PDB file of C-alpha atoms and ligand atoms in Angstrom:
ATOM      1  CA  UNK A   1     -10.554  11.923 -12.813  1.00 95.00           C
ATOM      2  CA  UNK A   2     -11.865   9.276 -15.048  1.00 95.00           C
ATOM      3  CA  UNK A   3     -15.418   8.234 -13.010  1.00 97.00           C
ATOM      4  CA  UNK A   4     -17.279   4.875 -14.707  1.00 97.00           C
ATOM      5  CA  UNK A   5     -20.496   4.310 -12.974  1.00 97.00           C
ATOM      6  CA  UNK A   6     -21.516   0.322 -13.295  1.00 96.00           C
ATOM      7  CA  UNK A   7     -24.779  -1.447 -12.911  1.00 95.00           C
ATOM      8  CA  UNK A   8     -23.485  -3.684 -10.487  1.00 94.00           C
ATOM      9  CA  UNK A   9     -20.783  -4.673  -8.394  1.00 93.00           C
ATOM     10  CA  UNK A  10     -19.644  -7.589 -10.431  1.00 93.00           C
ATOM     11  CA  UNK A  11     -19.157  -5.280 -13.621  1.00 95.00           C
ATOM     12  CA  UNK A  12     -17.227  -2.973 -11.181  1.00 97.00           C
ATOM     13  CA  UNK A  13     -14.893  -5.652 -10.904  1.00 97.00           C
ATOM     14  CA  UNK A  14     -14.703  -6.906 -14.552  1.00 95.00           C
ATOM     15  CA  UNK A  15     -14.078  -2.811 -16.025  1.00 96.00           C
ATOM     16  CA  UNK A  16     -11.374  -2.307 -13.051  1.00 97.00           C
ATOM     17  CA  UNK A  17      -9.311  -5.577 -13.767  1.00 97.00           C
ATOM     18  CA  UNK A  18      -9.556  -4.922 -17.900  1.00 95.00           C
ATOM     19  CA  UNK A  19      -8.392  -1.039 -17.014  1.00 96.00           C
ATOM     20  CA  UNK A  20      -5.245  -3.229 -14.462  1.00 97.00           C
ATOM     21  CA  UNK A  21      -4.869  -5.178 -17.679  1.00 96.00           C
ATOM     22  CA  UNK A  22      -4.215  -2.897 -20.046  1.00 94.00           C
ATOM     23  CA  UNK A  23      -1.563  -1.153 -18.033  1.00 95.00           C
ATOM     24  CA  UNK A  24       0.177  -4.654 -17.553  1.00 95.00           C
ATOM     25  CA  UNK A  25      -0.090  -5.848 -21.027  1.00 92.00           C
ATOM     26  CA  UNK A  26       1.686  -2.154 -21.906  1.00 90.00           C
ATOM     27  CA  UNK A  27       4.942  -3.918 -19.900  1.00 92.00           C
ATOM     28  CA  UNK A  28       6.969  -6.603 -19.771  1.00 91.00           C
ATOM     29  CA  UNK A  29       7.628  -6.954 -16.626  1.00 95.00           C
ATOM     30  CA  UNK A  30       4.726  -4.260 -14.594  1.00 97.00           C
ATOM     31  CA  UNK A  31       4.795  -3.272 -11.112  1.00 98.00           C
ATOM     32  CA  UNK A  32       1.066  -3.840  -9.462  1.00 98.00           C
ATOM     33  CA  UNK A  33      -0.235  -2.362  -6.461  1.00 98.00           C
ATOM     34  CA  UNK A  34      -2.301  -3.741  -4.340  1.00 98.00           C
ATOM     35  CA  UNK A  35      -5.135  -3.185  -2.046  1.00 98.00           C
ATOM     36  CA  UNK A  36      -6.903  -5.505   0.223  1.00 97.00           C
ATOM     37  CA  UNK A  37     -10.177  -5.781   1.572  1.00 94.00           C
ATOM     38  CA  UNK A  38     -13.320  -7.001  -0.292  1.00 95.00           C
ATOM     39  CA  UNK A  39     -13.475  -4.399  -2.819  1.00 96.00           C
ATOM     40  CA  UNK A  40     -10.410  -5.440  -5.120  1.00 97.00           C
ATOM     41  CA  UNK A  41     -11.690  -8.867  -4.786  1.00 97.00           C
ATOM     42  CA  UNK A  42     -13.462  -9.210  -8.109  1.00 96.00           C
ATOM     43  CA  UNK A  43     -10.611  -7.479 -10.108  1.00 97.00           C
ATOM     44  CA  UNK A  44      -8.451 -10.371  -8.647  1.00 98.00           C
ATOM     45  CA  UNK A  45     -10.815 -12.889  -9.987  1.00 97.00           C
ATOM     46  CA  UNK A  46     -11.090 -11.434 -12.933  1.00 97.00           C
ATOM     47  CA  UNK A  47      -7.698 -10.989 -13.327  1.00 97.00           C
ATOM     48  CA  UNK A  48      -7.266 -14.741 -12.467  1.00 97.00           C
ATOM     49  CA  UNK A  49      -9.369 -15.650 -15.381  1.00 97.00           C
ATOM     50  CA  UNK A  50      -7.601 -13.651 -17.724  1.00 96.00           C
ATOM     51  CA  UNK A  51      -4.081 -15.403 -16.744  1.00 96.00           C
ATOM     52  CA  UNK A  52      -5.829 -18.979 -17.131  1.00 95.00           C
ATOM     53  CA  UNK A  53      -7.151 -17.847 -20.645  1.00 96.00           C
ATOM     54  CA  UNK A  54      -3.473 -17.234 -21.590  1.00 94.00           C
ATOM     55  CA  UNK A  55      -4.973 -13.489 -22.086  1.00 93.00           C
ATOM     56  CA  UNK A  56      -2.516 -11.958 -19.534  1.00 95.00           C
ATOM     57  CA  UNK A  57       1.081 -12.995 -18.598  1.00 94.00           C
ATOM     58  CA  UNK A  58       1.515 -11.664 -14.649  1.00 96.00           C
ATOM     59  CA  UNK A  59       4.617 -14.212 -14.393  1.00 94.00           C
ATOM     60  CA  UNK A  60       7.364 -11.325 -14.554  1.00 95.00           C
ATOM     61  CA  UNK A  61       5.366  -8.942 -12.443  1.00 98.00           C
ATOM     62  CA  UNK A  62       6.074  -7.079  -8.880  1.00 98.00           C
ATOM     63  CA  UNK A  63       4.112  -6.097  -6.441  1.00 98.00           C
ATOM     64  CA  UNK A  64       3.575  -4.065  -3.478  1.00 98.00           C
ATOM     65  CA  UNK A  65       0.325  -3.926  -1.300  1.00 98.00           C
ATOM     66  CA  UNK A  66      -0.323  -0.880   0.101  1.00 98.00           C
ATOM     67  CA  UNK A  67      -0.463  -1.550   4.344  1.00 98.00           C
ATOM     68  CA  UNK A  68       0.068  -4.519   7.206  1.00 98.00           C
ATOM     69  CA  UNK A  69      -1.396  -4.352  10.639  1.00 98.00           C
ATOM     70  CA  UNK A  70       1.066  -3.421  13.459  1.00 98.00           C
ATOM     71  CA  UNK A  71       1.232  -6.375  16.026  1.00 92.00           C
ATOM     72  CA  UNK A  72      -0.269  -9.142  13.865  1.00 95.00           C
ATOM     73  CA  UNK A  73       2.099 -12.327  13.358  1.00 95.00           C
ATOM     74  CA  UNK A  74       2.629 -12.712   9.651  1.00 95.00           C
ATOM     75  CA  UNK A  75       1.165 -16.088  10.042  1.00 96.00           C
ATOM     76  CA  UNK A  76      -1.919 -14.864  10.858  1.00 97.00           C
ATOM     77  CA  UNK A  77      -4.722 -15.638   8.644  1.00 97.00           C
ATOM     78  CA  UNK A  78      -5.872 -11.756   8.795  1.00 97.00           C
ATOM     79  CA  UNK A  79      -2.143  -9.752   8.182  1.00 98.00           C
ATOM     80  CA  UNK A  80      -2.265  -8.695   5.521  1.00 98.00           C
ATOM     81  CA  UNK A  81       1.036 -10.538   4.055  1.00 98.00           C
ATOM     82  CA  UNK A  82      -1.406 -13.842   4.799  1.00 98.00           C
ATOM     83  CA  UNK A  83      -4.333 -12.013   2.760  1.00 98.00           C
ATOM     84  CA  UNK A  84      -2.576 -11.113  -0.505  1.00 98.00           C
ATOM     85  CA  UNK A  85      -0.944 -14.215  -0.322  1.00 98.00           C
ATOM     86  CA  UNK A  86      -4.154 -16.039  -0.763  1.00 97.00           C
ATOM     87  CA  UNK A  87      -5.926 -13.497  -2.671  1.00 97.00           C
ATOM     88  CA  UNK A  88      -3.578 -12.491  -4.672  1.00 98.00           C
ATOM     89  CA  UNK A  89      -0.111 -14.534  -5.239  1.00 98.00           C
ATOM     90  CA  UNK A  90      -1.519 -17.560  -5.205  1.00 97.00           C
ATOM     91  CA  UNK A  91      -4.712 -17.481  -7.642  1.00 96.00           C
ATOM     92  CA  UNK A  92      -2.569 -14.807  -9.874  1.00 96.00           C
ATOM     93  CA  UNK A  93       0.628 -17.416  -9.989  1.00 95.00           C
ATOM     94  CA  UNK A  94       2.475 -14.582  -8.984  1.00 97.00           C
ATOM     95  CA  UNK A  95       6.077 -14.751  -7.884  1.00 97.00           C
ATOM     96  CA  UNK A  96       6.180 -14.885  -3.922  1.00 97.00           C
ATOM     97  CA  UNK A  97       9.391 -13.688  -4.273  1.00 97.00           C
ATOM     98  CA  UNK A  98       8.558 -10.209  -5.988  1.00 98.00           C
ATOM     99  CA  UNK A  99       5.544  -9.855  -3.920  1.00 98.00           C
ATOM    100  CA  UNK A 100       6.139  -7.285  -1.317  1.00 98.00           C
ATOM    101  CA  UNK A 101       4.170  -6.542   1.859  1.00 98.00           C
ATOM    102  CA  UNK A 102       5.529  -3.515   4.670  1.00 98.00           C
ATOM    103  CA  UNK A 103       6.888  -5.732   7.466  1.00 98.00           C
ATOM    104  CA  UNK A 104       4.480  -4.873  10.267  1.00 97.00           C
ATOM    105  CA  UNK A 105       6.564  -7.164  12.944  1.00 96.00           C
ATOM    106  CA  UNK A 106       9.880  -5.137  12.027  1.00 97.00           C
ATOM    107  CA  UNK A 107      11.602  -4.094  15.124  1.00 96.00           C
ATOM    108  CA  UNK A 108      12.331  -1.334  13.827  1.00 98.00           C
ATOM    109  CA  UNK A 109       9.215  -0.284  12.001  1.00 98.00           C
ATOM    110  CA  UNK A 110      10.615   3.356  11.218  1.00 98.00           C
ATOM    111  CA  UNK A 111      13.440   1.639   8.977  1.00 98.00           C
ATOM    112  CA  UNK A 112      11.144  -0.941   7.685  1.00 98.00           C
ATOM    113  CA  UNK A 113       8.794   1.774   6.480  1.00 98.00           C
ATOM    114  CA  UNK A 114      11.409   4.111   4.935  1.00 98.00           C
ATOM    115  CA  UNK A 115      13.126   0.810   3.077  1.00 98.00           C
ATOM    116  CA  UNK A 116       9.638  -0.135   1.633  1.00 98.00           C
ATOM    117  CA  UNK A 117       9.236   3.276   0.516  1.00 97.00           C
ATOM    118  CA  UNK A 118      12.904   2.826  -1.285  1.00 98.00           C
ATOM    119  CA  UNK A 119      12.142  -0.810  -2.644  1.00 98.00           C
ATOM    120  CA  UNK A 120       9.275   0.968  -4.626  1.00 98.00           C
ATOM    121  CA  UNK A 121      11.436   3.419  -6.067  1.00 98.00           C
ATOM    122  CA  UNK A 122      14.071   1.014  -7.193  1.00 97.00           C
ATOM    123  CA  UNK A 123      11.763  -1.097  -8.884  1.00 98.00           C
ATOM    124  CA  UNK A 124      10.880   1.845 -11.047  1.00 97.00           C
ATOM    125  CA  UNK A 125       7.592   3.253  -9.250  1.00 98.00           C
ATOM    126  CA  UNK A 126       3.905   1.520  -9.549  1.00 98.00           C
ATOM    127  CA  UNK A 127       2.726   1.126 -13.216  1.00 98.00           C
ATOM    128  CA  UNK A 128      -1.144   0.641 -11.530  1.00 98.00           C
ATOM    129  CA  UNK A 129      -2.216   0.652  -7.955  1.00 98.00           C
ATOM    130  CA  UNK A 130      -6.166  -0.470  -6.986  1.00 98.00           C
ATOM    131  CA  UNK A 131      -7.142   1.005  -4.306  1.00 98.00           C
ATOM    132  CA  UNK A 132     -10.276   0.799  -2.585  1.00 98.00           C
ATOM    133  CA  UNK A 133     -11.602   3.420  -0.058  1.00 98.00           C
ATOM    134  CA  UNK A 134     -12.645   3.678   3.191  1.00 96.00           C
ATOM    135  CA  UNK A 135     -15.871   4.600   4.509  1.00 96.00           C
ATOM    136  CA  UNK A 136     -14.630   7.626   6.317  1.00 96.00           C
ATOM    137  CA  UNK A 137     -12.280   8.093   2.593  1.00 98.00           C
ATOM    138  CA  UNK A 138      -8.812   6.192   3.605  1.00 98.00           C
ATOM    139  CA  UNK A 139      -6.846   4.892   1.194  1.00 98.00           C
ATOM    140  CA  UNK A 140      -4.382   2.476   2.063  1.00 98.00           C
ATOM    141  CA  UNK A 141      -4.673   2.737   5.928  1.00 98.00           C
ATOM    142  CA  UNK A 142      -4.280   6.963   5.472  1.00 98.00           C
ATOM    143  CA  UNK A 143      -6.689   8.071   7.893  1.00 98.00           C
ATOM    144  CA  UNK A 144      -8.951  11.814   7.471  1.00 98.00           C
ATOM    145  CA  UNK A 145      -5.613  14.587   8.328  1.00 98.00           C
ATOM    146  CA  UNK A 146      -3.434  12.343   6.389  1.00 98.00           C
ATOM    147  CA  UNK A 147      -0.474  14.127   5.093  1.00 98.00           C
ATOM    148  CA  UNK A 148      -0.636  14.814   1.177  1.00 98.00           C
ATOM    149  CA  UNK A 149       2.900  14.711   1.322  1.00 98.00           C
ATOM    150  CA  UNK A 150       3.317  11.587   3.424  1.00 98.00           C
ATOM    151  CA  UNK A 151       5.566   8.498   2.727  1.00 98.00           C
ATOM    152  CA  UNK A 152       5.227   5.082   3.722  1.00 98.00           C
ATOM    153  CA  UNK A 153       5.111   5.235   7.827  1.00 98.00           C
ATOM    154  CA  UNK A 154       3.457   4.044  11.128  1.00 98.00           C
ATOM    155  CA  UNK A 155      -0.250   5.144  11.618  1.00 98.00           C
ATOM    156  CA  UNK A 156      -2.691   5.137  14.045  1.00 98.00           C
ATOM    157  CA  UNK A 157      -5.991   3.836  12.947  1.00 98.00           C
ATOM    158  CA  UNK A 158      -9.343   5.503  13.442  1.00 97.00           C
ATOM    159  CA  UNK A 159     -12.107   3.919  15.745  1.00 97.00           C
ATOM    160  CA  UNK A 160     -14.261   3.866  12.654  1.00 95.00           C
ATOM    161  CA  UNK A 161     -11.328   1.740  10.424  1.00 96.00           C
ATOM    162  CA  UNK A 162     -11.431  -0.445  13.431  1.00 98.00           C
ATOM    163  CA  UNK A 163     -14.794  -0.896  13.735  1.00 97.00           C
ATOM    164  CA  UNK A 164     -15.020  -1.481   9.765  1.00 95.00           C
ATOM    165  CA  UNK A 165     -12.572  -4.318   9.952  1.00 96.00           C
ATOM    166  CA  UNK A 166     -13.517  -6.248  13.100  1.00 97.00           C
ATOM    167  CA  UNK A 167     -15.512  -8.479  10.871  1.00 96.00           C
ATOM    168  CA  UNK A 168     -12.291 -10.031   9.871  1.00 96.00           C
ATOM    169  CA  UNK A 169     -11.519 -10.451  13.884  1.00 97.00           C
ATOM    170  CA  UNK A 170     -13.533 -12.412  16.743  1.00 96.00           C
ATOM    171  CA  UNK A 171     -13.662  -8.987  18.451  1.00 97.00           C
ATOM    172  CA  UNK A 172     -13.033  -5.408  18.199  1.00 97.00           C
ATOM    173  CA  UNK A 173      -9.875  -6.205  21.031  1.00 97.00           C
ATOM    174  CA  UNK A 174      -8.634  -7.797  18.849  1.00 96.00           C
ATOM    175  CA  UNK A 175      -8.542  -5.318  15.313  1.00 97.00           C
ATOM    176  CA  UNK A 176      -4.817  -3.686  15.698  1.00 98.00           C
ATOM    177  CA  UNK A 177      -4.199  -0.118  17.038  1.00 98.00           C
ATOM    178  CA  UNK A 178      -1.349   0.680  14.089  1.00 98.00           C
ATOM    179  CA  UNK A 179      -0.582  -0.329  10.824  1.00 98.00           C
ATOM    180  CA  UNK A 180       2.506   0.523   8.417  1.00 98.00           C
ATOM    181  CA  UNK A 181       0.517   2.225   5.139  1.00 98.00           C
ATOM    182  CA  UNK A 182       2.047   3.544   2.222  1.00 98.00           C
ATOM    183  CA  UNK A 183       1.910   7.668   2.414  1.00 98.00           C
ATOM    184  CA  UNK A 184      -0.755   9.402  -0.188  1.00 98.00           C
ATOM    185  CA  UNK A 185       2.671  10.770  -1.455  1.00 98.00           C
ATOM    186  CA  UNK A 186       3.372   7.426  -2.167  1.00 98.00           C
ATOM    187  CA  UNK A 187       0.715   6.432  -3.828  1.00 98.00           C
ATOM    188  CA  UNK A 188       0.641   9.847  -5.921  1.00 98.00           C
ATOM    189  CA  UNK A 189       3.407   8.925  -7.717  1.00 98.00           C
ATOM    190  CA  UNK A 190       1.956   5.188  -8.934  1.00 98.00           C
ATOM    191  CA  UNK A 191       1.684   5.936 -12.889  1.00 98.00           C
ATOM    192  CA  UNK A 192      -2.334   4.934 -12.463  1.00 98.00           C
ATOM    193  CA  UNK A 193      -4.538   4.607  -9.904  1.00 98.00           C
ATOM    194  CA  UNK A 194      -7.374   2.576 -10.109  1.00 98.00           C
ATOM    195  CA  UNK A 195      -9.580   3.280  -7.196  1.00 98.00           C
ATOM    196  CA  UNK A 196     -13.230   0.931  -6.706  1.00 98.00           C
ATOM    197  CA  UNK A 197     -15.998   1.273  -4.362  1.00 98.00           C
ATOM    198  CA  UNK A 198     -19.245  -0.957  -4.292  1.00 98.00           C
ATOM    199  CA  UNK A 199     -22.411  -0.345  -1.775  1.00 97.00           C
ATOM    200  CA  UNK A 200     -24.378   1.693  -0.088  1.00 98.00           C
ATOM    201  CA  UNK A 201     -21.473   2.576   2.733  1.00 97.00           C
ATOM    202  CA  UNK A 202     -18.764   3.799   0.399  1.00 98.00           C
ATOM    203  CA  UNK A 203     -21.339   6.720  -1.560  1.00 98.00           C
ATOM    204  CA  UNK A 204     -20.452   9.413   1.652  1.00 98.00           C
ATOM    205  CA  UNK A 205     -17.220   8.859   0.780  1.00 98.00           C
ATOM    206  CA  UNK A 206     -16.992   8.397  -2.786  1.00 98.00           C
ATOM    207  CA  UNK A 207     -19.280  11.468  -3.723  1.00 98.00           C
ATOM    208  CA  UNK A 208     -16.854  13.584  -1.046  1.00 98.00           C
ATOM    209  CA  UNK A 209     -13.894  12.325  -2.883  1.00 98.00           C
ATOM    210  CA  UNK A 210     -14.363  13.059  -6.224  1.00 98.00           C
ATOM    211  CA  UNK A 211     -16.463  16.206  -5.939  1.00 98.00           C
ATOM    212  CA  UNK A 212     -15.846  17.704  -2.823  1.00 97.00           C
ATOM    213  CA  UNK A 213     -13.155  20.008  -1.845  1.00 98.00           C
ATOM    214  CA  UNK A 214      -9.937  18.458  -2.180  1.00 98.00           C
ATOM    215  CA  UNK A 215      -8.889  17.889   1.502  1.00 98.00           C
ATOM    216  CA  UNK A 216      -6.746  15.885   3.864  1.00 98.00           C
ATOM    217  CA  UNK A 217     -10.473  15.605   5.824  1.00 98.00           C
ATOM    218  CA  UNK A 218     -11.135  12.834   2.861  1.00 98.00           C
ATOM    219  CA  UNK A 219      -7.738  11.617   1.844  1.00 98.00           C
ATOM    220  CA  UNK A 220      -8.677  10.106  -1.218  1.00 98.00           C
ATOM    221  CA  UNK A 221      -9.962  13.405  -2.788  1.00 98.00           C
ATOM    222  CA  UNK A 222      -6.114  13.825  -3.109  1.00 98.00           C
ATOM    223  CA  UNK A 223      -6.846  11.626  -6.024  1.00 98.00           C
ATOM    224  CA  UNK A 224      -8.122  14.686  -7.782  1.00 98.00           C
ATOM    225  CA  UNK A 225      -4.786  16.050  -8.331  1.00 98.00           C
ATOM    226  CA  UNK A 226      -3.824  12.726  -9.892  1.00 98.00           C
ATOM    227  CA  UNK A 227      -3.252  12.695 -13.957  1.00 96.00           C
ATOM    228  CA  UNK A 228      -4.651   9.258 -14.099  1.00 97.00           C
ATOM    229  CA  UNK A 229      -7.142   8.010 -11.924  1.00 98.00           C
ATOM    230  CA  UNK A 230      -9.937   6.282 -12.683  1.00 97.00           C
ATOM    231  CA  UNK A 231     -12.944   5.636  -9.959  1.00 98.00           C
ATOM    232  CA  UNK A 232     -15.170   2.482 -10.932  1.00 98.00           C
ATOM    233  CA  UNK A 233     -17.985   2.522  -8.610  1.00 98.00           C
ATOM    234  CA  UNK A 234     -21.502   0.680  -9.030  1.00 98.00           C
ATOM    235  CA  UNK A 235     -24.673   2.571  -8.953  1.00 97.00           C
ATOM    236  CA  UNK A 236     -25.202   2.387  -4.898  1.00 98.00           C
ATOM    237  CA  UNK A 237     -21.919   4.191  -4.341  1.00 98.00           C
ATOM    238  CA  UNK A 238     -22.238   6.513  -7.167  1.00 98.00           C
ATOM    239  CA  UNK A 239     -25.456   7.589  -5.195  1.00 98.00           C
ATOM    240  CA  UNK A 240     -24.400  10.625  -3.944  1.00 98.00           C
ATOM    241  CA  UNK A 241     -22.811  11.743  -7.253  1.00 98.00           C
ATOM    242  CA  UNK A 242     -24.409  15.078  -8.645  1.00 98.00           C
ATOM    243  CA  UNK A 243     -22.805  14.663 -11.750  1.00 98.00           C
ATOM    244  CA  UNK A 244     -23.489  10.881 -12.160  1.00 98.00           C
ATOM    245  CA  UNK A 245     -25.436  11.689 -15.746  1.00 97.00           C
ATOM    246  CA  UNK A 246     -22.877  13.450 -16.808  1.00 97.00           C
ATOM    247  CA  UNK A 247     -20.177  10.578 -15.959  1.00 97.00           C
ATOM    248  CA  UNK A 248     -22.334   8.432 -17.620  1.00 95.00           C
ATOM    249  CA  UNK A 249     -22.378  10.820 -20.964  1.00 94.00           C
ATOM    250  CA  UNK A 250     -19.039  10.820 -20.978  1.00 93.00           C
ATOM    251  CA  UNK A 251     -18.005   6.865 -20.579  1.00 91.00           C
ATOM    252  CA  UNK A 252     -20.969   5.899 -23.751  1.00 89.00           C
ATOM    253  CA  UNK A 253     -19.376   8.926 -25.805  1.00 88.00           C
ATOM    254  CA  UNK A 254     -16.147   7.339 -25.975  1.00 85.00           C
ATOM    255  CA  UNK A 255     -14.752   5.248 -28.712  1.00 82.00           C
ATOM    256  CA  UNK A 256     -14.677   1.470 -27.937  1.00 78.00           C
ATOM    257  CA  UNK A 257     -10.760   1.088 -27.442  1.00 76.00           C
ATOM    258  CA  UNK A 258     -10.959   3.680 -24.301  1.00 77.00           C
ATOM    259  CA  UNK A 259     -13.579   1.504 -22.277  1.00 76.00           C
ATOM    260  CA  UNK A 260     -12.924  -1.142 -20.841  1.00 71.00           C
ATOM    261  CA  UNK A 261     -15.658  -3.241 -20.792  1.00 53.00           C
TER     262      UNK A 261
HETATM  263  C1  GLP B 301      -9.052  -1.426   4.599  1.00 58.45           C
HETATM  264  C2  GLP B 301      -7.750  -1.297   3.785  1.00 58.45           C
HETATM  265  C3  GLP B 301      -7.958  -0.437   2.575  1.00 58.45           C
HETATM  266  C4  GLP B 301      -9.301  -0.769   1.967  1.00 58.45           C
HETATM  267  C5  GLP B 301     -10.394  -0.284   2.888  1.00 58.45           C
HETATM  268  C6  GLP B 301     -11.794  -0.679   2.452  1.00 58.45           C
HETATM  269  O1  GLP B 301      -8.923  -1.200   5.922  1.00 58.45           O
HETATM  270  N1  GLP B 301      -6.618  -0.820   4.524  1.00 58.45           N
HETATM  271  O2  GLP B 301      -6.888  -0.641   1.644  1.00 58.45           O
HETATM  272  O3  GLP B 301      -9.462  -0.137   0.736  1.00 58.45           O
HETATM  273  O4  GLP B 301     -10.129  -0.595   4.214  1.00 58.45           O
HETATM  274  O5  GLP B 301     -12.031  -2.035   2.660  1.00 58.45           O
HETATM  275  P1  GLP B 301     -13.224  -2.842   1.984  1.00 58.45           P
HETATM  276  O6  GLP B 301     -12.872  -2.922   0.551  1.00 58.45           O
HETATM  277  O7  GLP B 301     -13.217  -4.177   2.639  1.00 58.45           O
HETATM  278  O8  GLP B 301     -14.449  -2.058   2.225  1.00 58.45           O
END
């Protein structure tokens, strides 16, 4: 794993989307992946900037976001079809039509799941995927005793995931049960992963991830066995990093065209 410690969150953001860049600019027409929640945020924006500055061309791009709530209307302002579309499509001038989202309100979410799973595949596979994590390690919505092997499918979310997220909800009631999340199988097979985590919250996680025991207790640490995964995180959620110097050595030693910033 390729681990960039920043001083802040904002320069989290700004490495991340010129790592995303660089993987797009290498096609003509890339496949993205995308995450929600607040920690992609600034790659979006600065992605956003680079498309207004002519500096990156997303117009022939697909996508796929990694999860949808179970039980949410589409329409709602919190599914997650509503939240890429305003976080993502939109300020990106992406395609709405090549901008895919699992169908959480299928009625029959087994075949909706298994046919998202296929639509990846046909369009040739992720190029990049951002991911953020969890604070109990998820990625995508694949909760601690995730399958490594798993493919896009119904889960059950944690108490802690749902406890996480209410802030996006009036009340807890009212934070869905299920989601449909891409399977860590899934996402193993994206051709880069670019994972972020910013704050104090995500360093338990984080520092368990990258240098703990690679296990299905912290499903990102299946990361580890990825050939291309970089993990930008600022200095708070590097903080339980024992090797932090050493990630730091590594990133200055490197010859300008392999950073990012
Ligand atoms: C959410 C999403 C994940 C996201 C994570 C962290 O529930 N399903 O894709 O990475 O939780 O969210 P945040 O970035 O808001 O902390």
């Amino acid at each position: 794993m390729e681990i960039i410690i920043c001083p802040d969150a904002e320069e989290v953001g700004r490495v991340a989307a010129a790592k995303v860049a660089r993987v797009c600019a290498g096609s003509e027409a890339p496949v993205l992946g995308l995450a929600t929640g607040s920690s992609p945020l600034a790659i979006y924006a600065d992605l956003q900037r680079m498309v207004a500055e002519g500096r990156l061309d997303l117009s022939r791009a697909t996508a796929f976001a990694l999860d949808e709530y179970v039980g949410l209307d589409p329409s709602h302002p919190e599914s997650y079809r509503s939240v890429i579309h305003r976080t993502v499509t939109e300020p990106l001038s992406l395609d709405p039509a090549r901008v895919h989202v699992p169908e959480g309100s299928a009625q029959d979410l087994e075949a909706a799941a298994a046919d998202y799973d296929r639509a990846i595949r046909e369009a040739g596979g992720v190029d990049v995927q951002i991911l953020g994590i969890g604070s109990n390690g998820h990625i995508g919505f694949n909760e601690p005793t995730s399958s490594f092997a798993s493919r896009t499918r119904i889960k059950t979310l944690t108490a802690r995931t749902r406890a996480d997220n209410q802030r996006f909800f009036d009340s807890l009631d009212q934070v869905p049960t299920h989601c449909l999340t891409q399977g860590l199988g899934t996402i193993m097979e994206a051709d880069h992963v670019v994972l972020v985590a910013q704050g104090s919250a995500k360093a338990p996680a984080v520092a368990a991830s990258v240098e703990g025991p690679v296990s299905s207790m912290w499903p990102a640490s299946v990361l580890q066995h990825h050939q291309r995964a970089t993990v930008v995180v600022d200095e708070a959620a590097a903080a339980g990093l024992r090797l932090a110097d050493y990630y730091r050595e590594v990133y200055a030693g490197k010859p300008e065209w392999q950073r990012f910033a």
